PDB file of C-alpha atoms in Angstrom:
ATOM      1  CA  UNK A   7     -19.779  25.402  68.093  1.00  0.00           C
ATOM      2  CA  UNK A   8     -16.400  27.129  68.266  1.00  0.00           C
ATOM      3  CA  UNK A   9     -15.563  30.591  66.940  1.00  0.00           C
ATOM      4  CA  UNK A  10     -14.336  29.362  63.548  1.00  0.00           C
ATOM      5  CA  UNK A  11     -17.504  27.312  63.047  1.00  0.00           C
ATOM      6  CA  UNK A  12     -19.679  30.277  64.028  1.00  0.00           C
ATOM      7  CA  UNK A  13     -17.830  32.556  61.629  1.00  0.00           C
ATOM      8  CA  UNK A  14     -18.194  30.052  58.785  1.00  0.00           C
ATOM      9  CA  UNK A  15     -21.927  29.657  59.420  1.00  0.00           C
ATOM     10  CA  UNK A  16     -22.367  33.427  59.399  1.00  0.00           C
ATOM     11  CA  UNK A  17     -20.377  33.679  56.180  1.00  0.00           C
ATOM     12  CA  UNK A  18     -22.573  31.063  54.503  1.00  0.00           C
ATOM     13  CA  UNK A  19     -25.644  32.884  55.817  1.00  0.00           C
ATOM     14  CA  UNK A  20     -24.589  36.156  54.204  1.00  0.00           C
ATOM     15  CA  UNK A  21     -23.176  34.668  50.998  1.00  0.00           C
ATOM     16  CA  UNK A  22     -26.347  32.687  50.317  1.00  0.00           C
ATOM     17  CA  UNK A  23     -28.871  35.323  51.362  1.00  0.00           C
ATOM     18  CA  UNK A  24     -31.345  36.333  48.682  1.00  0.00           C
ATOM     19  CA  UNK A  25     -33.692  38.577  50.634  1.00  0.00           C
ATOM     20  CA  UNK A  26     -34.886  39.921  53.961  1.00  0.00           C
ATOM     21  CA  UNK A  27     -38.332  40.229  55.517  1.00  0.00           C
ATOM     22  CA  UNK A  28     -39.486  42.464  58.352  1.00  0.00           C
ATOM     23  CA  UNK A  29     -42.031  41.572  61.021  1.00  0.00           C
ATOM     24  CA  UNK A  30     -43.327  43.560  63.989  1.00  0.00           C
ATOM     25  CA  UNK A  31     -44.260  42.386  67.480  1.00  0.00           C
ATOM     26  CA  UNK A  32     -47.016  44.529  68.992  1.00  0.00           C
ATOM     27  CA  UNK A  33     -47.764  45.268  72.645  1.00  0.00           C
ATOM     28  CA  UNK A  34     -50.031  42.211  72.794  1.00  0.00           C
ATOM     29  CA  UNK A  35     -47.198  39.959  71.677  1.00  0.00           C
ATOM     30  CA  UNK A  36     -48.781  39.390  68.269  1.00  0.00           C
ATOM     31  CA  UNK A  37     -46.476  39.008  65.258  1.00  0.00           C
ATOM     32  CA  UNK A  38     -47.435  41.044  62.201  1.00  0.00           C
ATOM     33  CA  UNK A  39     -46.003  41.210  58.697  1.00  0.00           C
ATOM     34  CA  UNK A  40     -44.685  44.628  57.649  1.00  0.00           C
ATOM     35  CA  UNK A  41     -45.803  43.808  54.084  1.00  0.00           C
ATOM     36  CA  UNK A  42     -42.753  45.648  52.753  1.00  0.00           C
ATOM     37  CA  UNK A  43     -41.837  44.400  49.292  1.00  0.00           C
ATOM     38  CA  UNK A  44     -38.508  42.865  48.294  1.00  0.00           C
ATOM     39  CA  UNK A  45     -37.732  45.964  46.233  1.00  0.00           C
ATOM     40  CA  UNK A  46     -38.320  48.226  49.240  1.00  0.00           C
ATOM     41  CA  UNK A  47     -35.995  46.076  51.370  1.00  0.00           C
ATOM     42  CA  UNK A  48     -33.076  45.774  48.939  1.00  0.00           C
ATOM     43  CA  UNK A  49     -30.993  48.406  50.739  1.00  0.00           C
ATOM     44  CA  UNK A  50     -31.983  46.986  54.121  1.00  0.00           C
ATOM     45  CA  UNK A  51     -30.742  43.521  53.201  1.00  0.00           C
ATOM     46  CA  UNK A  52     -27.491  44.846  51.766  1.00  0.00           C
ATOM     47  CA  UNK A  53     -26.680  47.021  54.774  1.00  0.00           C
ATOM     48  CA  UNK A  54     -27.681  44.361  57.293  1.00  0.00           C
ATOM     49  CA  UNK A  55     -25.442  41.747  55.663  1.00  0.00           C
ATOM     50  CA  UNK A  56     -22.620  44.287  55.407  1.00  0.00           C
ATOM     51  CA  UNK A  57     -22.955  44.907  59.131  1.00  0.00           C
ATOM     52  CA  UNK A  58     -22.676  41.175  59.891  1.00  0.00           C
ATOM     53  CA  UNK A  59     -19.550  41.024  57.763  1.00  0.00           C
ATOM     54  CA  UNK A  60     -17.993  44.054  59.413  1.00  0.00           C
ATOM     55  CA  UNK A  61     -18.815  43.076  63.001  1.00  0.00           C
ATOM     56  CA  UNK A  62     -18.173  39.345  62.856  1.00  0.00           C
ATOM     57  CA  UNK A  63     -17.235  37.630  59.589  1.00  0.00           C
ATOM     58  CA  UNK A  64     -14.293  39.870  58.621  1.00  0.00           C
ATOM     59  CA  UNK A  65     -13.365  40.796  62.189  1.00  0.00           C
ATOM     60  CA  UNK A  66     -10.309  38.985  63.544  1.00  0.00           C
ATOM     61  CA  UNK A  67     -11.375  39.886  67.094  1.00  0.00           C
ATOM     62  CA  UNK A  68     -14.713  38.067  66.777  1.00  0.00           C
ATOM     63  CA  UNK A  69     -15.371  35.266  69.269  1.00  0.00           C
ATOM     64  CA  UNK A  70     -18.378  33.065  70.036  1.00  0.00           C
ATOM     65  CA  UNK A  71     -18.107  32.080  73.715  1.00  0.00           C
ATOM     66  CA  UNK A  72     -20.867  30.603  75.846  1.00  0.00           C
ATOM     67  CA  UNK A  73     -23.228  33.079  77.481  1.00  0.00           C
ATOM     68  CA  UNK A  74     -22.341  31.641  80.889  1.00  0.00           C
ATOM     69  CA  UNK A  75     -18.778  32.788  80.159  1.00  0.00           C
ATOM     70  CA  UNK A  76     -19.837  36.377  79.427  1.00  0.00           C
ATOM     71  CA  UNK A  77     -17.126  38.935  80.103  1.00  0.00           C
ATOM     72  CA  UNK A  78     -16.288  42.412  78.860  1.00  0.00           C
ATOM     73  CA  UNK A  79     -14.918  41.456  75.451  1.00  0.00           C
ATOM     74  CA  UNK A  80     -16.188  43.225  72.344  1.00  0.00           C
ATOM     75  CA  UNK A  81     -17.134  41.806  68.929  1.00  0.00           C
ATOM     76  CA  UNK A  82     -18.701  38.676  70.432  1.00  0.00           C
ATOM     77  CA  UNK A  83     -21.828  36.627  69.826  1.00  0.00           C
ATOM     78  CA  UNK A  84     -22.583  34.620  72.957  1.00  0.00           C
ATOM     79  CA  UNK A  85     -23.995  31.125  72.571  1.00  0.00           C
ATOM     80  CA  UNK A  86     -27.018  30.678  74.828  1.00  0.00           C
ATOM     81  CA  UNK A  87     -26.361  27.794  77.239  1.00  0.00           C
ATOM     82  CA  UNK A  88     -28.911  28.251  80.038  1.00  0.00           C
ATOM     83  CA  UNK A  89     -31.782  25.868  80.748  1.00  0.00           C
ATOM     84  CA  UNK A  90     -34.489  28.532  81.036  1.00  0.00           C
ATOM     85  CA  UNK A  91     -35.120  30.579  77.915  1.00  0.00           C
ATOM     86  CA  UNK A  92     -36.390  34.179  77.714  1.00  0.00           C
ATOM     87  CA  UNK A  93     -39.885  34.589  76.290  1.00  0.00           C
ATOM     88  CA  UNK A  94     -38.400  36.425  73.326  1.00  0.00           C
ATOM     89  CA  UNK A  95     -36.925  33.164  72.039  1.00  0.00           C
ATOM     90  CA  UNK A  96     -40.366  31.660  71.474  1.00  0.00           C
ATOM     91  CA  UNK A  97     -41.471  34.895  69.778  1.00  0.00           C
ATOM     92  CA  UNK A  98     -38.613  34.604  67.291  1.00  0.00           C
ATOM     93  CA  UNK A  99     -39.380  30.902  66.791  1.00  0.00           C
ATOM     94  CA  UNK A 100     -43.002  31.767  66.009  1.00  0.00           C
ATOM     95  CA  UNK A 101     -41.937  34.516  63.598  1.00  0.00           C
ATOM     96  CA  UNK A 102     -39.689  32.090  61.737  1.00  0.00           C
ATOM     97  CA  UNK A 103     -42.552  29.622  61.396  1.00  0.00           C
ATOM     98  CA  UNK A 104     -44.893  32.370  60.179  1.00  0.00           C
ATOM     99  CA  UNK A 105     -42.292  33.450  57.631  1.00  0.00           C
ATOM    100  CA  UNK A 106     -42.117  29.883  56.359  1.00  0.00           C
ATOM    101  CA  UNK A 107     -45.883  29.461  56.167  1.00  0.00           C
ATOM    102  CA  UNK A 108     -46.734  32.989  55.024  1.00  0.00           C
ATOM    103  CA  UNK A 109     -49.681  33.076  57.435  1.00  0.00           C
ATOM    104  CA  UNK A 110     -48.841  36.281  59.335  1.00  0.00           C
ATOM    105  CA  UNK A 111     -51.412  39.071  59.331  1.00  0.00           C
ATOM    106  CA  UNK A 112     -50.331  42.478  58.046  1.00  0.00           C
ATOM    107  CA  UNK A 113     -49.546  45.182  60.599  1.00  0.00           C
ATOM    108  CA  UNK A 114     -52.260  47.839  60.639  1.00  0.00           C
ATOM    109  CA  UNK A 115     -51.262  51.452  61.341  1.00  0.00           C
ATOM    110  CA  UNK A 116     -53.791  53.351  63.448  1.00  0.00           C
ATOM    111  CA  UNK A 117     -53.799  57.162  63.518  1.00  0.00           C
ATOM    112  CA  UNK A 118     -50.377  57.269  61.836  1.00  0.00           C
ATOM    113  CA  UNK A 119     -48.799  55.886  65.022  1.00  0.00           C
ATOM    114  CA  UNK A 120     -46.182  53.162  65.410  1.00  0.00           C
ATOM    115  CA  UNK A 121     -45.956  53.223  69.212  1.00  0.00           C
ATOM    116  CA  UNK A 122     -47.597  49.799  69.514  1.00  0.00           C
ATOM    117  CA  UNK A 123     -44.506  48.171  67.975  1.00  0.00           C
ATOM    118  CA  UNK A 124     -42.382  46.690  70.766  1.00  0.00           C
ATOM    119  CA  UNK A 125     -39.957  44.564  68.747  1.00  0.00           C
ATOM    120  CA  UNK A 126     -38.778  44.061  65.182  1.00  0.00           C
ATOM    121  CA  UNK A 127     -38.000  40.654  63.691  1.00  0.00           C
ATOM    122  CA  UNK A 128     -35.696  40.456  60.681  1.00  0.00           C
ATOM    123  CA  UNK A 129     -35.748  37.225  58.678  1.00  0.00           C
ATOM    124  CA  UNK A 130     -32.945  36.457  56.242  1.00  0.00           C
ATOM    125  CA  UNK A 131     -33.844  34.156  53.367  1.00  0.00           C
ATOM    126  CA  UNK A 132     -31.907  32.070  50.865  1.00  0.00           C
ATOM    127  CA  UNK A 133     -33.061  30.148  47.802  1.00  0.00           C
ATOM    128  CA  UNK A 134     -34.547  27.444  50.032  1.00  0.00           C
ATOM    129  CA  UNK A 135     -36.490  29.785  52.341  1.00  0.00           C
ATOM    130  CA  UNK A 136     -35.820  31.068  55.859  1.00  0.00           C
ATOM    131  CA  UNK A 137     -32.155  30.890  56.893  1.00  0.00           C
ATOM    132  CA  UNK A 138     -31.990  32.908  60.140  1.00  0.00           C
ATOM    133  CA  UNK A 139     -33.992  35.240  62.371  1.00  0.00           C
ATOM    134  CA  UNK A 140     -32.964  38.329  64.354  1.00  0.00           C
ATOM    135  CA  UNK A 141     -34.774  39.935  67.297  1.00  0.00           C
ATOM    136  CA  UNK A 142     -34.555  43.703  67.833  1.00  0.00           C
ATOM    137  CA  UNK A 143     -36.003  45.501  70.839  1.00  0.00           C
ATOM    138  CA  UNK A 144     -37.586  48.851  69.958  1.00  0.00           C
ATOM    139  CA  UNK A 145     -36.106  51.518  72.225  1.00  0.00           C
ATOM    140  CA  UNK A 146     -37.672  54.930  72.696  1.00  0.00           C
ATOM    141  CA  UNK A 147     -34.787  56.521  70.767  1.00  0.00           C
ATOM    142  CA  UNK A 148     -35.657  54.350  67.753  1.00  0.00           C
ATOM    143  CA  UNK A 149     -39.174  55.751  67.512  1.00  0.00           C
ATOM    144  CA  UNK A 150     -39.852  59.386  66.666  1.00  0.00           C
ATOM    145  CA  UNK A 151     -43.414  60.163  67.686  1.00  0.00           C
ATOM    146  CA  UNK A 152     -44.977  62.868  65.543  1.00  0.00           C
ATOM    147  CA  UNK A 153     -46.933  64.308  68.476  1.00  0.00           C
ATOM    148  CA  UNK A 154     -44.003  64.493  70.908  1.00  0.00           C
ATOM    149  CA  UNK A 155     -41.549  67.339  71.196  1.00  0.00           C
ATOM    150  CA  UNK A 156     -41.991  71.020  70.450  1.00  0.00           C
ATOM    151  CA  UNK A 157     -41.666  70.722  66.677  1.00  0.00           C
ATOM    152  CA  UNK A 158     -40.768  67.779  64.428  1.00  0.00           C
ATOM    153  CA  UNK A 159     -40.033  68.634  60.810  1.00  0.00           C
ATOM    154  CA  UNK A 160     -39.622  66.681  57.600  1.00  0.00           C
ATOM    155  CA  UNK A 161     -39.195  67.388  53.898  1.00  0.00           C
ATOM    156  CA  UNK A 162     -42.037  67.367  51.373  1.00  0.00           C
ATOM    157  CA  UNK A 163     -40.962  67.995  47.793  1.00  0.00           C
ATOM    158  CA  UNK A 164     -39.350  71.474  48.015  1.00  0.00           C
ATOM    159  CA  UNK A 165     -40.835  72.451  51.380  1.00  0.00           C
ATOM    160  CA  UNK A 166     -40.273  71.838  55.073  1.00  0.00           C
ATOM    161  CA  UNK A 167     -43.449  70.624  56.757  1.00  0.00           C
ATOM    162  CA  UNK A 168     -44.509  69.518  60.218  1.00  0.00           C
ATOM    163  CA  UNK A 169     -44.143  65.790  60.765  1.00  0.00           C
ATOM    164  CA  UNK A 170     -47.571  64.196  61.129  1.00  0.00           C
ATOM    165  CA  UNK A 171     -46.591  60.514  61.133  1.00  0.00           C
ATOM    166  CA  UNK A 172     -44.411  58.440  63.444  1.00  0.00           C
ATOM    167  CA  UNK A 173     -40.982  57.365  62.193  1.00  0.00           C
ATOM    168  CA  UNK A 174     -39.362  54.056  63.190  1.00  0.00           C
ATOM    169  CA  UNK A 175     -35.627  53.659  62.687  1.00  0.00           C
ATOM    170  CA  UNK A 176     -34.394  50.076  62.250  1.00  0.00           C
ATOM    171  CA  UNK A 177     -30.675  49.560  62.755  1.00  0.00           C
ATOM    172  CA  UNK A 178     -28.465  46.533  61.984  1.00  0.00           C
ATOM    173  CA  UNK A 179     -28.032  45.857  65.708  1.00  0.00           C
ATOM    174  CA  UNK A 180     -30.025  43.126  67.420  1.00  0.00           C
ATOM    175  CA  UNK A 181     -30.490  41.511  70.825  1.00  0.00           C
ATOM    176  CA  UNK A 182     -30.177  37.914  69.650  1.00  0.00           C
ATOM    177  CA  UNK A 183     -30.426  35.763  66.568  1.00  0.00           C
ATOM    178  CA  UNK A 184     -31.339  32.176  65.790  1.00  0.00           C
ATOM    179  CA  UNK A 185     -29.048  30.309  63.425  1.00  0.00           C
ATOM    180  CA  UNK A 186     -30.017  26.685  62.964  1.00  0.00           C
ATOM    181  CA  UNK A 187     -30.824  25.446  66.467  1.00  0.00           C
ATOM    182  CA  UNK A 188     -28.495  27.926  68.168  1.00  0.00           C
ATOM    183  CA  UNK A 189     -29.385  31.241  69.782  1.00  0.00           C
ATOM    184  CA  UNK A 190     -26.557  33.784  69.580  1.00  0.00           C
ATOM    185  CA  UNK A 191     -26.679  36.859  71.807  1.00  0.00           C
ATOM    186  CA  UNK A 192     -25.320  40.201  70.611  1.00  0.00           C
ATOM    187  CA  UNK A 193     -26.664  42.492  73.355  1.00  0.00           C
ATOM    188  CA  UNK A 194     -26.447  40.748  76.728  1.00  0.00           C
ATOM    189  CA  UNK A 195     -27.614  43.776  78.720  1.00  0.00           C
ATOM    190  CA  UNK A 196     -30.775  44.062  76.632  1.00  0.00           C
ATOM    191  CA  UNK A 197     -31.412  40.331  77.028  1.00  0.00           C
ATOM    192  CA  UNK A 198     -31.265  40.730  80.797  1.00  0.00           C
ATOM    193  CA  UNK A 199     -33.152  43.996  81.198  1.00  0.00           C
ATOM    194  CA  UNK A 200     -35.612  44.113  78.292  1.00  0.00           C
ATOM    195  CA  UNK A 201     -36.357  40.391  77.985  1.00  0.00           C
ATOM    196  CA  UNK A 202     -36.293  39.663  81.734  1.00  0.00           C
ATOM    197  CA  UNK A 203     -33.453  37.163  81.608  1.00  0.00           C
ATOM    198  CA  UNK A 204     -32.203  38.348  84.998  1.00  0.00           C
ATOM    199  CA  UNK A 205     -34.456  35.829  86.722  1.00  0.00           C
ATOM    200  CA  UNK A 206     -32.882  32.845  84.940  1.00  0.00           C
ATOM    201  CA  UNK A 207     -29.385  34.082  85.754  1.00  0.00           C
ATOM    202  CA  UNK A 208     -30.131  34.490  89.441  1.00  0.00           C
ATOM    203  CA  UNK A 209     -31.804  31.077  89.618  1.00  0.00           C
ATOM    204  CA  UNK A 210     -28.785  29.356  88.075  1.00  0.00           C
ATOM    205  CA  UNK A 211     -26.438  31.350  90.306  1.00  0.00           C
ATOM    206  CA  UNK A 212     -28.388  30.198  93.346  1.00  0.00           C
ATOM    207  CA  UNK A 213     -28.046  26.551  92.285  1.00  0.00           C
ATOM    208  CA  UNK A 214     -24.297  27.079  91.867  1.00  0.00           C
ATOM    209  CA  UNK A 215     -24.195  28.662  95.333  1.00  0.00           C
ATOM    210  CA  UNK A 216     -25.723  25.514  96.811  1.00  0.00           C
ATOM    211  CA  UNK A 217     -23.019  23.433  95.121  1.00  0.00           C
ATOM    212  CA  UNK A 218     -20.347  25.805  96.433  1.00  0.00           C
ATOM    213  CA  UNK A 219     -21.764  25.359  99.940  1.00  0.00           C
ATOM    214  CA  UNK A 220     -21.389  21.583  99.583  1.00  0.00           C
ATOM    215  CA  UNK A 221     -17.688  22.031  98.783  1.00  0.00           C
ATOM    216  CA  UNK A 222     -17.170  23.322 102.365  1.00  0.00           C
ATOM    217  CA  UNK A 223     -14.734  25.931 101.064  1.00  0.00           C
ATOM    218  CA  UNK A 224     -16.383  29.080 102.494  1.00  0.00           C
ATOM    219  CA  UNK A 225     -16.769  29.859 106.192  1.00  0.00           C
ATOM    220  CA  UNK A 226     -19.964  31.903 105.779  1.00  0.00           C
ATOM    221  CA  UNK A 227     -21.770  32.383 102.445  1.00  0.00           C
ATOM    222  CA  UNK A 228     -24.132  35.135 103.625  1.00  0.00           C
ATOM    223  CA  UNK A 229     -22.238  38.056 102.064  1.00  0.00           C
ATOM    224  CA  UNK A 230     -21.488  36.125  98.875  1.00  0.00           C
ATOM    225  CA  UNK A 231     -25.103  34.985  98.465  1.00  0.00           C
ATOM    226  CA  UNK A 232     -26.284  38.534  99.125  1.00  0.00           C
ATOM    227  CA  UNK A 233     -24.190  39.911  96.261  1.00  0.00           C
ATOM    228  CA  UNK A 234     -25.593  37.251  93.944  1.00  0.00           C
ATOM    229  CA  UNK A 235     -29.147  38.193  94.903  1.00  0.00           C
ATOM    230  CA  UNK A 236     -28.544  41.930  94.477  1.00  0.00           C
ATOM    231  CA  UNK A 237     -26.145  42.196  91.519  1.00  0.00           C
ATOM    232  CA  UNK A 238     -26.933  40.562  88.177  1.00  0.00           C
ATOM    233  CA  UNK A 239     -23.424  41.197  86.854  1.00  0.00           C
ATOM    234  CA  UNK A 240     -21.888  39.411  89.832  1.00  0.00           C
ATOM    235  CA  UNK A 241     -24.398  36.549  89.534  1.00  0.00           C
ATOM    236  CA  UNK A 242     -23.597  36.140  85.831  1.00  0.00           C
ATOM    237  CA  UNK A 243     -19.874  36.226  86.551  1.00  0.00           C
ATOM    238  CA  UNK A 244     -20.264  33.576  89.255  1.00  0.00           C
ATOM    239  CA  UNK A 245     -22.239  31.289  86.934  1.00  0.00           C
ATOM    240  CA  UNK A 246     -19.542  31.656  84.290  1.00  0.00           C
ATOM    241  CA  UNK A 247     -16.706  30.965  86.724  1.00  0.00           C
ATOM    242  CA  UNK A 248     -18.347  28.105  88.583  1.00  0.00           C
ATOM    243  CA  UNK A 249     -19.555  26.358  85.428  1.00  0.00           C
ATOM    244  CA  UNK A 250     -16.214  26.521  83.619  1.00  0.00           C
ATOM    245  CA  UNK A 251     -13.641  26.788  86.427  1.00  0.00           C
ATOM    246  CA  UNK A 252     -10.389  25.068  85.502  1.00  0.00           C
ATOM    247  CA  UNK A 253      -9.639  24.974  89.235  1.00  0.00           C
ATOM    248  CA  UNK A 254     -12.743  22.896  89.948  1.00  0.00           C
ATOM    249  CA  UNK A 255     -12.366  20.779  86.802  1.00  0.00           C
ATOM    250  CA  UNK A 256      -8.783  19.906  87.729  1.00  0.00           C
ATOM    251  CA  UNK A 257      -9.833  18.576  91.125  1.00  0.00           C
ATOM    252  CA  UNK A 258      -7.760  21.057  93.120  1.00  0.00           C
ATOM    253  CA  UNK A 259      -8.421  20.310  96.796  1.00  0.00           C
ATOM    254  CA  UNK A 260      -9.511  22.915  99.326  1.00  0.00           C
ATOM    255  CA  UNK A 261      -6.151  22.613 101.055  1.00  0.00           C
ATOM    256  CA  UNK A 262      -4.237  23.145  97.811  1.00  0.00           C
ATOM    257  CA  UNK A 263      -6.348  26.162  96.857  1.00  0.00           C
ATOM    258  CA  UNK A 264      -5.955  27.832 100.252  1.00  0.00           C
ATOM    259  CA  UNK A 265      -2.211  27.163 100.319  1.00  0.00           C
ATOM    260  CA  UNK A 266      -1.846  28.636  96.831  1.00  0.00           C
ATOM    261  CA  UNK A 267      -3.779  31.770  97.817  1.00  0.00           C
ATOM    262  CA  UNK A 268      -1.699  32.255 100.955  1.00  0.00           C
ATOM    263  CA  UNK A 269       1.548  32.034  98.983  1.00  0.00           C
ATOM    264  CA  UNK A 270       0.572  34.578  96.316  1.00  0.00           C
ATOM    265  CA  UNK A 271       0.949  38.217  97.334  1.00  0.00           C
ATOM    266  CA  UNK A 272      -2.075  39.283  95.277  1.00  0.00           C
ATOM    267  CA  UNK A 273      -4.446  36.839  96.984  1.00  0.00           C
ATOM    268  CA  UNK A 274      -2.846  36.950 100.434  1.00  0.00           C
ATOM    269  CA  UNK A 275      -3.668  40.657 100.563  1.00  0.00           C
ATOM    270  CA  UNK A 276      -7.161  40.339  99.059  1.00  0.00           C
ATOM    271  CA  UNK A 277      -8.482  37.254 100.875  1.00  0.00           C
ATOM    272  CA  UNK A 278      -8.936  36.191 104.499  1.00  0.00           C
ATOM    273  CA  UNK A 279      -9.519  32.889 106.298  1.00  0.00           C
ATOM    274  CA  UNK A 280     -11.321  31.542 109.330  1.00  0.00           C
ATOM    275  CA  UNK A 281      -9.488  30.926 112.595  1.00  0.00           C
ATOM    276  CA  UNK A 282      -8.692  27.335 111.649  1.00  0.00           C
ATOM    277  CA  UNK A 283      -7.313  28.490 108.312  1.00  0.00           C
ATOM    278  CA  UNK A 284      -9.212  25.830 106.379  1.00  0.00           C
ATOM    279  CA  UNK A 285     -11.940  27.997 104.816  1.00  0.00           C
ATOM    280  CA  UNK A 286     -12.125  31.348 103.061  1.00  0.00           C
ATOM    281  CA  UNK A 287     -13.806  34.208 104.897  1.00  0.00           C
ATOM    282  CA  UNK A 288     -15.832  36.286 102.434  1.00  0.00           C
ATOM    283  CA  UNK A 289     -17.218  39.115 104.539  1.00  0.00           C
ATOM    284  CA  UNK A 290     -16.624  42.005 102.103  1.00  0.00           C
ATOM    285  CA  UNK A 291     -17.418  42.687  98.456  1.00  0.00           C
ATOM    286  CA  UNK A 292     -13.701  42.912  97.671  1.00  0.00           C
ATOM    287  CA  UNK A 293     -13.066  39.442  99.094  1.00  0.00           C
ATOM    288  CA  UNK A 294     -16.011  38.017  97.139  1.00  0.00           C
ATOM    289  CA  UNK A 295     -14.575  39.384  93.887  1.00  0.00           C
ATOM    290  CA  UNK A 296     -11.084  38.115  94.705  1.00  0.00           C
ATOM    291  CA  UNK A 297     -12.491  34.651  95.430  1.00  0.00           C
ATOM    292  CA  UNK A 298     -14.121  34.577  91.987  1.00  0.00           C
ATOM    293  CA  UNK A 299     -10.793  35.533  90.423  1.00  0.00           C
ATOM    294  CA  UNK A 300      -9.163  32.676  92.313  1.00  0.00           C
ATOM    295  CA  UNK A 301     -11.737  30.134  91.100  1.00  0.00           C
ATOM    296  CA  UNK A 302     -11.361  31.482  87.568  1.00  0.00           C
ATOM    297  CA  UNK A 303      -7.573  31.110  87.728  1.00  0.00           C
ATOM    298  CA  UNK A 304      -7.224  34.770  86.754  1.00  0.00           C
ATOM    299  CA  UNK A 305      -3.741  35.202  88.228  1.00  0.00           C
ATOM    300  CA  UNK A 306      -1.339  34.084  85.507  1.00  0.00           C
ATOM    301  CA  UNK A 307       2.449  34.037  85.600  1.00  0.00           C
ATOM    302  CA  UNK A 308       4.417  34.853  82.450  1.00  0.00           C
ATOM    303  CA  UNK A 309       6.974  32.190  81.559  1.00  0.00           C
ATOM    304  CA  UNK A 310       8.932  34.891  79.771  1.00  0.00           C
ATOM    305  CA  UNK A 311       9.212  37.535  82.488  1.00  0.00           C
ATOM    306  CA  UNK A 312       8.110  35.709  85.623  1.00  0.00           C
ATOM    307  CA  UNK A 313       5.621  38.493  86.330  1.00  0.00           C
ATOM    308  CA  UNK A 314       2.087  37.903  87.572  1.00  0.00           C
ATOM    309  CA  UNK A 315      -0.911  39.264  85.637  1.00  0.00           C
ATOM    310  CA  UNK A 316      -4.663  39.321  86.165  1.00  0.00           C
ATOM    311  CA  UNK A 317      -6.206  37.988  82.934  1.00  0.00           C
ATOM    312  CA  UNK A 318      -9.997  38.188  83.153  1.00  0.00           C
ATOM    313  CA  UNK A 319     -10.614  37.735  79.415  1.00  0.00           C
ATOM    314  CA  UNK A 320      -9.047  34.547  78.146  1.00  0.00           C
ATOM    315  CA  UNK A 321      -9.754  31.571  75.912  1.00  0.00           C
ATOM    316  CA  UNK A 322      -8.336  28.120  76.495  1.00  0.00           C
ATOM    317  CA  UNK A 323      -6.041  26.700  73.824  1.00  0.00           C
TER     318      UNK A 323
END
């Protein structure tokens, strides 16, 4: 699915939406119906759809790259393309099925507290039923506990009174959504840290490291492998580069790659080689990063000015 297709699917989702339903995931992983009525959720549905329009549908900067190609761009929904799925995906799948069947139990509030809610599931519906699901992680800042803090106040008719019930704030932001058979990630950091996706990233990065070793391009992979094991951002970047490298796809030989690097001032200063000059020597973090830039073909030369640029965020045309 390319960006235009993703945008069109989102547009159809919003244009055809007739309602929204809210489900909670408790600390036991059980999915419960909020039992909020359609009338109570009218504003929620309107504002949530408006947010999708503002962030993605009407945004010319919106893109839908693969998650393995994650970079620092904004206004993106990343298409999940890893083999191992976070547990949260199955939770959303189950919530969608419960929304279709109507078999979910109602969430029971105990002692006016909402602290057992660990995630919120939003389900958009159209005239035919469920059309998409959205998974939200409940952060501590989203939940105002009545019994925490020196004094929590609220309004009651014409008076100010002490808050005696928890308050949960639900925003239009989400970690990921399911649209058709596709999972689209809005908050990559939350996916990694809150839904434990770090493990899958590091496992795939390790498999890519083994393939890199077989290419006989690096003199010693110890430093490079160490960064992958210790830094999730570096591991994710490596997976992205290695999986989609135009350099590797084009069949550039080791000799050609090394010769190119030696003849470019940017790489000749950032990289080093073994004594024979036939392998890269990656013994520092800086050299490891420069090697990734080389594999990702980040150094681009302008046909207009002849100047070299580092372009880390780019889409093929």
